[in-house]
CSV table of C-alpha atoms and ligand atoms in Angstrom, one decimal:
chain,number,residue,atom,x,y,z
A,1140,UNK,CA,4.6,23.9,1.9
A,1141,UNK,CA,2.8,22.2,5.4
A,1142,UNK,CA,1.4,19.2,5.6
A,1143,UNK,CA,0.0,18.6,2.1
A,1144,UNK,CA,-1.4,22.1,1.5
A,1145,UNK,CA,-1.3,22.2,-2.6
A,1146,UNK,CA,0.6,19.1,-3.2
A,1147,UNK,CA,-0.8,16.7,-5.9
A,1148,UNK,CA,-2.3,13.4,-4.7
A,1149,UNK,CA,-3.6,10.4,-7.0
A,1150,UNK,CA,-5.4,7.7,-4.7
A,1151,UNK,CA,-6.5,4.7,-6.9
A,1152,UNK,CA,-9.5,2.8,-5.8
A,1153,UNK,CA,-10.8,5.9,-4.3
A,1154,UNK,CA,-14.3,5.4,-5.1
A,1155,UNK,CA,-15.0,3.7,-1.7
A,1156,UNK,CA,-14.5,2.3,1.2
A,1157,UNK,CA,-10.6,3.3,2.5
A,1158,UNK,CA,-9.5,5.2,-1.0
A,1159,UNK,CA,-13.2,7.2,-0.3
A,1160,UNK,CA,-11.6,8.5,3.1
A,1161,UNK,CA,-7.9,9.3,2.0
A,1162,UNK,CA,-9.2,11.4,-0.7
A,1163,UNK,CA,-12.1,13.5,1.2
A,1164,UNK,CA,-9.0,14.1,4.1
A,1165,UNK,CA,-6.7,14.7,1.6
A,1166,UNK,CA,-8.5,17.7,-0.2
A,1167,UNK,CA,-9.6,18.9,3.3
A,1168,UNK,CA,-6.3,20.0,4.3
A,1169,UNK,CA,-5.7,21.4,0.4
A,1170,UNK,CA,-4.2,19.2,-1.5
A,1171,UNK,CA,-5.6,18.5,-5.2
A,1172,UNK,CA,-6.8,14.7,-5.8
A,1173,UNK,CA,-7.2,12.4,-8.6
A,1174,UNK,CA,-9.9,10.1,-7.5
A,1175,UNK,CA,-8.8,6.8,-9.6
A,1176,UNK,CA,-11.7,3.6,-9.7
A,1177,UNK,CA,-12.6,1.7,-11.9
A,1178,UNK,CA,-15.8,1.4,-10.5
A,1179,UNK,CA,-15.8,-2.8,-10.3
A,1180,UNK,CA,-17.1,-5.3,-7.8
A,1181,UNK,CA,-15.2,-6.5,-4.6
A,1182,UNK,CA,-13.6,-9.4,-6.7
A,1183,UNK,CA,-12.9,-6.7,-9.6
A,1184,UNK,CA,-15.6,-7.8,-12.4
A,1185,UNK,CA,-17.5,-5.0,-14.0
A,1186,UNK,CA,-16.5,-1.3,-14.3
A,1187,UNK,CA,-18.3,2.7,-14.3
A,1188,UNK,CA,-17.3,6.3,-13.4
A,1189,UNK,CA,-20.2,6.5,-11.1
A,1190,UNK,CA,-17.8,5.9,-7.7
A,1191,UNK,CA,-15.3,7.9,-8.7
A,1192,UNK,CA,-17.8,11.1,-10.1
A,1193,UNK,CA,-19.6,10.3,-6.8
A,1194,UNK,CA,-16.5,11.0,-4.6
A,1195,UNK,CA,-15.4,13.7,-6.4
A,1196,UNK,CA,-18.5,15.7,-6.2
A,1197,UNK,CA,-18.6,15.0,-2.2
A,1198,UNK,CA,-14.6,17.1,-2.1
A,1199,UNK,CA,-15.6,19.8,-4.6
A,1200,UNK,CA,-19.3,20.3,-2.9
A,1201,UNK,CA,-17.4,21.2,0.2
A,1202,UNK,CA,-14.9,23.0,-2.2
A,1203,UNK,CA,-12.2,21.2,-2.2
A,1204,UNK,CA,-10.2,20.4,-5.4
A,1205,UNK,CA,-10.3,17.2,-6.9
A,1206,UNK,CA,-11.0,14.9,-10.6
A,1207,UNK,CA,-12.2,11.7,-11.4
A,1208,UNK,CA,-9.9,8.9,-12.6
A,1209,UNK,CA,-11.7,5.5,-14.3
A,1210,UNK,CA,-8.4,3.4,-15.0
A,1211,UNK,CA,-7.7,-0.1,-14.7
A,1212,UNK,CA,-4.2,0.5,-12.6
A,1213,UNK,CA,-3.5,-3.6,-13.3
A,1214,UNK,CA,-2.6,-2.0,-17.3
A,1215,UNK,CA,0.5,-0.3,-17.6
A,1216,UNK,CA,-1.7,2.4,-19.9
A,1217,UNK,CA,-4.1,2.5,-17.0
A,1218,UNK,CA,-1.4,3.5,-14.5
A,1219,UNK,CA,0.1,5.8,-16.8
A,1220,UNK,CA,-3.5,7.3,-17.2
A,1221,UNK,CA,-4.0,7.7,-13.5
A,1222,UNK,CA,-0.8,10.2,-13.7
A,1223,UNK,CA,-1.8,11.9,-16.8
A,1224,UNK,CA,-4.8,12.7,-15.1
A,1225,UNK,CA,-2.8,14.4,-12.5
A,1226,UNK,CA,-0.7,16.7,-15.0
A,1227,UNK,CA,-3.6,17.4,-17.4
A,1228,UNK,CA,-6.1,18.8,-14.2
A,1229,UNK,CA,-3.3,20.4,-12.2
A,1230,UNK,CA,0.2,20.2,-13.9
A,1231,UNK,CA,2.1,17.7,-11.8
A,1232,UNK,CA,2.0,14.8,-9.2
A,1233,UNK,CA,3.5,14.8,-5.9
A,1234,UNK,CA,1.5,11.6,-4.2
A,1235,UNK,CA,0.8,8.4,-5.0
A,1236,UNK,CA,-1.5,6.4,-2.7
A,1237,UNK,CA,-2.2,2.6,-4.3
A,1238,UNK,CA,-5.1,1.7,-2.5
A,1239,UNK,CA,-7.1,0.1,-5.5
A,1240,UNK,CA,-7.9,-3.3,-5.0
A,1241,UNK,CA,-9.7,-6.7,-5.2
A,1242,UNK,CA,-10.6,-10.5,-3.6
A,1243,UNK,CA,-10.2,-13.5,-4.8
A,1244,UNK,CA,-10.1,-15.8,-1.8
A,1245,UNK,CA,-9.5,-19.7,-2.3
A,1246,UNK,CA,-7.7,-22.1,-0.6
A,1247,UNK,CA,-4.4,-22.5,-2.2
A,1248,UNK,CA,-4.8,-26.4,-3.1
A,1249,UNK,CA,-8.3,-25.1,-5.1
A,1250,UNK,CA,-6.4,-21.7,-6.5
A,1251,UNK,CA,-6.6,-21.4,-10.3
A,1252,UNK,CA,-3.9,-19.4,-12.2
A,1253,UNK,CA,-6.5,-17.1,-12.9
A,1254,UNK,CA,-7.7,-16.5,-9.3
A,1255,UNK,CA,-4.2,-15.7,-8.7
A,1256,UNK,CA,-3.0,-13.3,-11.4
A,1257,UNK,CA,-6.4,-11.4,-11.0
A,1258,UNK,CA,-5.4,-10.6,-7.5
A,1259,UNK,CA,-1.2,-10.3,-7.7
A,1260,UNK,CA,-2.1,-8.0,-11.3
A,1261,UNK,CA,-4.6,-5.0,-9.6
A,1262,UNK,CA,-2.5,-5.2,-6.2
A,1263,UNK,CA,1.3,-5.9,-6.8
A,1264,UNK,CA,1.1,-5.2,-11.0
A,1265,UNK,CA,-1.4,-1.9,-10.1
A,1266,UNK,CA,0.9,-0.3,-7.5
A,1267,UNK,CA,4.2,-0.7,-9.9
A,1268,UNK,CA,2.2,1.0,-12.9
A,1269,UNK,CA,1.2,3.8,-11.1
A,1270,UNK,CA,4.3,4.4,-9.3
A,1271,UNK,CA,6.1,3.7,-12.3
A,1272,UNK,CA,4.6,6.3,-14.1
A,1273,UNK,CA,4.7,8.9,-11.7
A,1274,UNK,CA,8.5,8.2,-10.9
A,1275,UNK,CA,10.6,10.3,-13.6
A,1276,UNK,CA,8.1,13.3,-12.2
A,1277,UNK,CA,8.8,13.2,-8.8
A,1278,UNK,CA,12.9,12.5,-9.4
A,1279,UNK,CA,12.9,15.5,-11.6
A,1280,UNK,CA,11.1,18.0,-8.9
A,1281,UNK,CA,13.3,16.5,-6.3
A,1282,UNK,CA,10.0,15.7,-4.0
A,1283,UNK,CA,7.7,12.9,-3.8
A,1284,UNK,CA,5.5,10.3,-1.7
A,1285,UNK,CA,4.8,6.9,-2.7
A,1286,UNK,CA,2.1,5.2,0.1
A,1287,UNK,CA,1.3,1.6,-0.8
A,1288,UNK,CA,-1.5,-0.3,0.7
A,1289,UNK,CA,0.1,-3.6,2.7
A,1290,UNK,CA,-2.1,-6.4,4.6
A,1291,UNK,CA,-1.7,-8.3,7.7
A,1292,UNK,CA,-2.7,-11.2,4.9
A,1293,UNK,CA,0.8,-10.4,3.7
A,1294,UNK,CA,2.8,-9.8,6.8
A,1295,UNK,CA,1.2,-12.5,9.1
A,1296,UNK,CA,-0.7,-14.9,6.7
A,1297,UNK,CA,-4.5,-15.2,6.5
A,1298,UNK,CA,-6.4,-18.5,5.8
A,1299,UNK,CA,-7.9,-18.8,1.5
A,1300,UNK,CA,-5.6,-15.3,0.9
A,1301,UNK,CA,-2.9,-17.0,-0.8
A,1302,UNK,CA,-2.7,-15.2,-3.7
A,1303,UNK,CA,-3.6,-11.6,-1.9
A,1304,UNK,CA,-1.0,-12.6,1.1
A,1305,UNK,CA,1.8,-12.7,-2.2
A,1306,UNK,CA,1.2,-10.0,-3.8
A,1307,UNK,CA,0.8,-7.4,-0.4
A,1308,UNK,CA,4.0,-8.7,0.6
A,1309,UNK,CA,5.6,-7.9,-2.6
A,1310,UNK,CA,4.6,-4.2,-1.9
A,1311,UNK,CA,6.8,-4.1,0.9
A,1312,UNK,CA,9.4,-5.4,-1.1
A,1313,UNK,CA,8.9,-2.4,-3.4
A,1314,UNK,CA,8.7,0.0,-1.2
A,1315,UNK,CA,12.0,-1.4,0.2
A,1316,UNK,CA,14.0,-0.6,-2.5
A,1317,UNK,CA,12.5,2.8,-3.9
A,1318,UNK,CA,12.9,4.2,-0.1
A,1319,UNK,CA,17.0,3.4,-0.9
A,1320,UNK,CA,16.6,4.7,-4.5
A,1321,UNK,CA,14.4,7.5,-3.6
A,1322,UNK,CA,16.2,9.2,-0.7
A,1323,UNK,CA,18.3,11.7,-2.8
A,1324,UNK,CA,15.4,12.8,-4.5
A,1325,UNK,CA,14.0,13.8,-1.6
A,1326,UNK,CA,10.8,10.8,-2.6
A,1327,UNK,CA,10.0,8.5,0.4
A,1328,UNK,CA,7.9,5.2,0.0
A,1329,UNK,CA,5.8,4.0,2.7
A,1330,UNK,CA,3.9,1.2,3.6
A,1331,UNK,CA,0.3,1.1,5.8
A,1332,UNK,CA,-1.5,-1.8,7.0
A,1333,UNK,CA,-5.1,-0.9,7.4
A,1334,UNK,CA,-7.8,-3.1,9.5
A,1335,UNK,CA,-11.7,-1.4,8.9
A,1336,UNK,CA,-15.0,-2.3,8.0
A,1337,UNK,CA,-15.5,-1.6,3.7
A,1338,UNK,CA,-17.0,-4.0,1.4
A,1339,UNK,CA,-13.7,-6.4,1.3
A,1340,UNK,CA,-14.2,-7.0,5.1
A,1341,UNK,CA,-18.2,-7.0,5.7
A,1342,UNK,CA,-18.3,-10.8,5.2
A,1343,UNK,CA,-15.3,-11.2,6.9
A,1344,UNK,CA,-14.8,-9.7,10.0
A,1345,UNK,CA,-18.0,-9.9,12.9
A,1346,UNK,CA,-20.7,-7.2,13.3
A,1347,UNK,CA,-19.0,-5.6,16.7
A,1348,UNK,CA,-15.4,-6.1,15.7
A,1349,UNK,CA,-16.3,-4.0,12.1
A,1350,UNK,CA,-18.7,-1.6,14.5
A,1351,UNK,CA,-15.0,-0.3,15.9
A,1352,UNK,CA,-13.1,0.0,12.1
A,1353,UNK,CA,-14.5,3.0,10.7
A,1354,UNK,CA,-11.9,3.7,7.7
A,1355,UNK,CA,-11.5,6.9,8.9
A,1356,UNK,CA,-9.3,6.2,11.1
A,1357,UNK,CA,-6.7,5.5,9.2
A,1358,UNK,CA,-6.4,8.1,6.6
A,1359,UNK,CA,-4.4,10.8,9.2
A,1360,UNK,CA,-1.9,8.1,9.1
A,1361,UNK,CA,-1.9,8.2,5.1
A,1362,UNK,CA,-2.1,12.1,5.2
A,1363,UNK,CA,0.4,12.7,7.6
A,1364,UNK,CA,3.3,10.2,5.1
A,1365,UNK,CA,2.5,12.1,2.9
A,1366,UNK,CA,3.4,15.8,4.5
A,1367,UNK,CA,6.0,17.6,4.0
A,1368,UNK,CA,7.3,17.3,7.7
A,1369,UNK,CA,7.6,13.7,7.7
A,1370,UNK,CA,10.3,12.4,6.1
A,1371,UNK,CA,10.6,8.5,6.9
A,1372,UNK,CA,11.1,5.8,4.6
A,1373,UNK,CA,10.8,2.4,4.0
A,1374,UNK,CA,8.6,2.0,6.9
A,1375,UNK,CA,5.4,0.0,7.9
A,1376,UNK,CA,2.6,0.8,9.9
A,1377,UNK,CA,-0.7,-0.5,11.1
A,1378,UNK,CA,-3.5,0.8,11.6
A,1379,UNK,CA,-6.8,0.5,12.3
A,1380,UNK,CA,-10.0,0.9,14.8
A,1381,UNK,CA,-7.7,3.4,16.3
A,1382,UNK,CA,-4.4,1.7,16.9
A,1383,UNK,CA,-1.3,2.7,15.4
A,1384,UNK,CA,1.7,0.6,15.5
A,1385,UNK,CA,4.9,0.1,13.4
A,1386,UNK,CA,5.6,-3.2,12.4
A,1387,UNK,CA,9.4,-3.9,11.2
A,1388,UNK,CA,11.2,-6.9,10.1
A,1389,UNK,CA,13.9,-8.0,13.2
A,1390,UNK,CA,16.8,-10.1,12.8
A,1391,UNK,CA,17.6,-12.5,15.4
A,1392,UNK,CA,21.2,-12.2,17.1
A,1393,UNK,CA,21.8,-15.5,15.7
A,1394,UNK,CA,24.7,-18.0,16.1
A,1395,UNK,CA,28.0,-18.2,13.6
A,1396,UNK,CA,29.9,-20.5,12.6
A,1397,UNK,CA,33.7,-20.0,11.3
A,1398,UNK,CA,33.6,-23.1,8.9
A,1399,UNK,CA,30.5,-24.2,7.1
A,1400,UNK,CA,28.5,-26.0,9.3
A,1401,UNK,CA,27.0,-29.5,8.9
A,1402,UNK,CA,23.2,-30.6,8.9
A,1403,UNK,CA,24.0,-31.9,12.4
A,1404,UNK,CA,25.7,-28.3,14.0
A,1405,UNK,CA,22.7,-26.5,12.4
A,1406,UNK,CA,20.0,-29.0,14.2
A,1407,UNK,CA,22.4,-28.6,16.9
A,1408,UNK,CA,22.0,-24.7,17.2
A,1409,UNK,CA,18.3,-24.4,16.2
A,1410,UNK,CA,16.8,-23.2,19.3
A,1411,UNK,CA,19.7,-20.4,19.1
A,1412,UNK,CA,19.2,-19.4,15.4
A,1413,UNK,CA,15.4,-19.1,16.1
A,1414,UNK,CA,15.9,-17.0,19.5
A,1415,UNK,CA,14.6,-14.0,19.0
A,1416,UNK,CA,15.7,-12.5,22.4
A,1417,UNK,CA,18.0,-9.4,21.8
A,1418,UNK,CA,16.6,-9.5,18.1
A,1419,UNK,CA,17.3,-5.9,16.2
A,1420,UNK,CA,15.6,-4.4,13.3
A,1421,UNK,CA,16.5,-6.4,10.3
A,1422,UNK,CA,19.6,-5.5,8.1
A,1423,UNK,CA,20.9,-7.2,4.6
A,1424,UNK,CA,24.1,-8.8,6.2
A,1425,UNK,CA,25.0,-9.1,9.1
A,1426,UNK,CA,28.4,-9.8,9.4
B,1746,NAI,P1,-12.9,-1.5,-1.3
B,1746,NAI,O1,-13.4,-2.7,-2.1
B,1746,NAI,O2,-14.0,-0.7,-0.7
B,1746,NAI,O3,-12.0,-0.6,-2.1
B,1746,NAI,C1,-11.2,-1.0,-3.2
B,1746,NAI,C2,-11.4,0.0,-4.3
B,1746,NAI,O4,-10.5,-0.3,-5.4
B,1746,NAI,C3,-12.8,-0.2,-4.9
B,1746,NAI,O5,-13.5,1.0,-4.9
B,1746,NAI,C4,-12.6,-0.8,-6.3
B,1746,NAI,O6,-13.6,-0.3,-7.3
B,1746,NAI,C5,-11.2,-0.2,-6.6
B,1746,NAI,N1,-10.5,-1.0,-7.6
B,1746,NAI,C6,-10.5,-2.4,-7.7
B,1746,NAI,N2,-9.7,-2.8,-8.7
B,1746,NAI,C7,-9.3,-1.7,-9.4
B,1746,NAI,C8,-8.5,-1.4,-10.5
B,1746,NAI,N3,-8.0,-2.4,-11.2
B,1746,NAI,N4,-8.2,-0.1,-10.9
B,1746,NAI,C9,-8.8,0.9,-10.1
B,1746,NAI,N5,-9.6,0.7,-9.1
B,1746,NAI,C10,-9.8,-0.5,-8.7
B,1746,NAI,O7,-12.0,-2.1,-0.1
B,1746,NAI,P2,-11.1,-1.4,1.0
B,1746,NAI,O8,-11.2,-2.2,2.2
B,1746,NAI,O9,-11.3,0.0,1.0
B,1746,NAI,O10,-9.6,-1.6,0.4
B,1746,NAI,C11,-8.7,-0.6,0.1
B,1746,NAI,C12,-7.3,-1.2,0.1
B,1746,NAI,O11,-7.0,-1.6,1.5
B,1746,NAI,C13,-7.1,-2.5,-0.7
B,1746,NAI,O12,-5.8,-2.5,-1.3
B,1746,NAI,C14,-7.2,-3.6,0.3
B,1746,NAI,O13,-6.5,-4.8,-0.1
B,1746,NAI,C15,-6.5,-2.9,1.5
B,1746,NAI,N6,-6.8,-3.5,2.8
B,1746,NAI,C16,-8.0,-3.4,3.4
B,1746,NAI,C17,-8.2,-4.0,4.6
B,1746,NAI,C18,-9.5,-3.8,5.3
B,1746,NAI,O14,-9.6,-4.2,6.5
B,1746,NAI,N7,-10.5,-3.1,4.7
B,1746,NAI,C19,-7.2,-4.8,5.3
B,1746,NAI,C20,-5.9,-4.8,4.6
B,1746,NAI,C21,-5.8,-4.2,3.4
């Protein structure tokens, strides 16, 4: 197959905003989509199949292939429903996209537990049901693309995002470790980093700055991980307004010490252990 020309592609949270724009890209160039919302506000109260039906009709007016999806992806049932979907309309899965997700913003010293699980259960919990379930499927056909939804909140920190910065941080943790577990079953897991204008950033972001973020930029990034031809793991990338850019973790050079160093040689050697001159893309020992 090229690109994603009849592969099978669930994108949860697809009724708007970025999920809207991977799936309307994604059955223009001929792949088969499950178009998973559960049709909720921005902070994720209330739920209907109208966002979902109403994206799905936009792909199959311009006859493209696609079904509607209305799980909760925070459930284990609901991700497990998202990949049924994807068997019962067209017999297998090949994509995952997690996309689907919610705000609770809040200053950590205001936080309540339940501002926190909301956000860490539709994001981190809602990205490892889904994949989950789709998996055993794409070990057992020996392909498969797993593309989670990352934040600068996560990677850099942002102001009240706390709870959000956690759990899009733990995705990259994920996809970490099912790029190494996924390699010889041909199954890469990526990460993107979107900046654009949808209903989680109109408040946000200024008037000109979201004038420049039209989603759409970044779904070519989402499409092409998702191809055939492209066959990196474990990777990052940002994107938005246009820009594309990797962003990777880097280990400093660092200093070592033969014998186990006291409090005094580690103040000692600060400046060199934080030097990032000469710094290489992070590996788990260094030695
Ligand atoms: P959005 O609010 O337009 O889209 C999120 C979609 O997820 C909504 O359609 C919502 O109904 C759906 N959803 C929420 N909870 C769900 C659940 N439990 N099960 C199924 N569907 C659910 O916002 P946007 O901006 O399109 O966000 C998409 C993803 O991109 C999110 O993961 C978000 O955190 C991430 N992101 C967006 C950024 C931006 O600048 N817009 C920046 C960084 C990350």
């Amino acid at each position: 197959m090229a690109g994603v020309e009849g592969r099978v592609v669930a994108v949860t949270g697809a009724g708007g905003g970025l999920g809207r724009q991977h799936a309307l890209l994604f059955a223009q160039r001929g792949a088969k989509v499950v178009v998973n919302d559960l049709g909720g506000a921005r902070d994720g109260t209330g739920a209907g199949s109208q966002m979902a039906d109403a994206v799905v009709a936009e792909i199959t007016d311009a006859s493209g292939e696609a079904v509607a999806d209305y799980a909760n992806v925070a459930s284990s049932d609901g991700g497990a429903a998202v990949v049924q979907s994807a068997l019962d309309a067209f017999g297998r899965i090949d994509v995952v996209v997690s996309n689907a997700g919610i705000l609770r913003d809040v200053t950590f010293a205001k936080m309540t537990d339940e501002q926190w699980d909301a956000v860490v259960k539709v994001h981190l919990y809602g990205t490892y049901h889904v994949t989950r379930a789709a998996w055993p499927h794409l070990r057992e056909q020996g392909f498969g693309r797993v593309i989670v939804t990352t934040s600068t909140s996560g990677l850099y920190g942002n102001f009240g995002q706390a709870n959000y910065g956690a759990a899009k941080l733990g995705m990259v943790g994920l996809i970490n470790t099912l790029a190494l577990e996924g390699r010889k079953y041909g199954i890469t897991a990526n990460a993107i980093a979107p900046i654009a204008a949808t209903r989680m950033t109109e408040d946000i972001m200024p008037g000109d700055m979201l004038a420049s973020l039209d989603p759409a930029y970044v779904s070519p990034l989402v499409v092409h991980l998702a191809g055939d031809e492209c066959s990196d793991s474990g990777i990052v990338v940002l994107a938005g307004g246009g820009h594309y850019a990797r962003v990777a973790a880097m280990q400093a050079t660092g200093v070592r010490f033969d014998s186990v160093p006291s409090v005094d040689d580690i103040a000692a050697q600060w400046p060199a252990i934080l030097d990032l001159e000469g710094a290489q893309l992070g590996r788990p020992f260094s030695g």
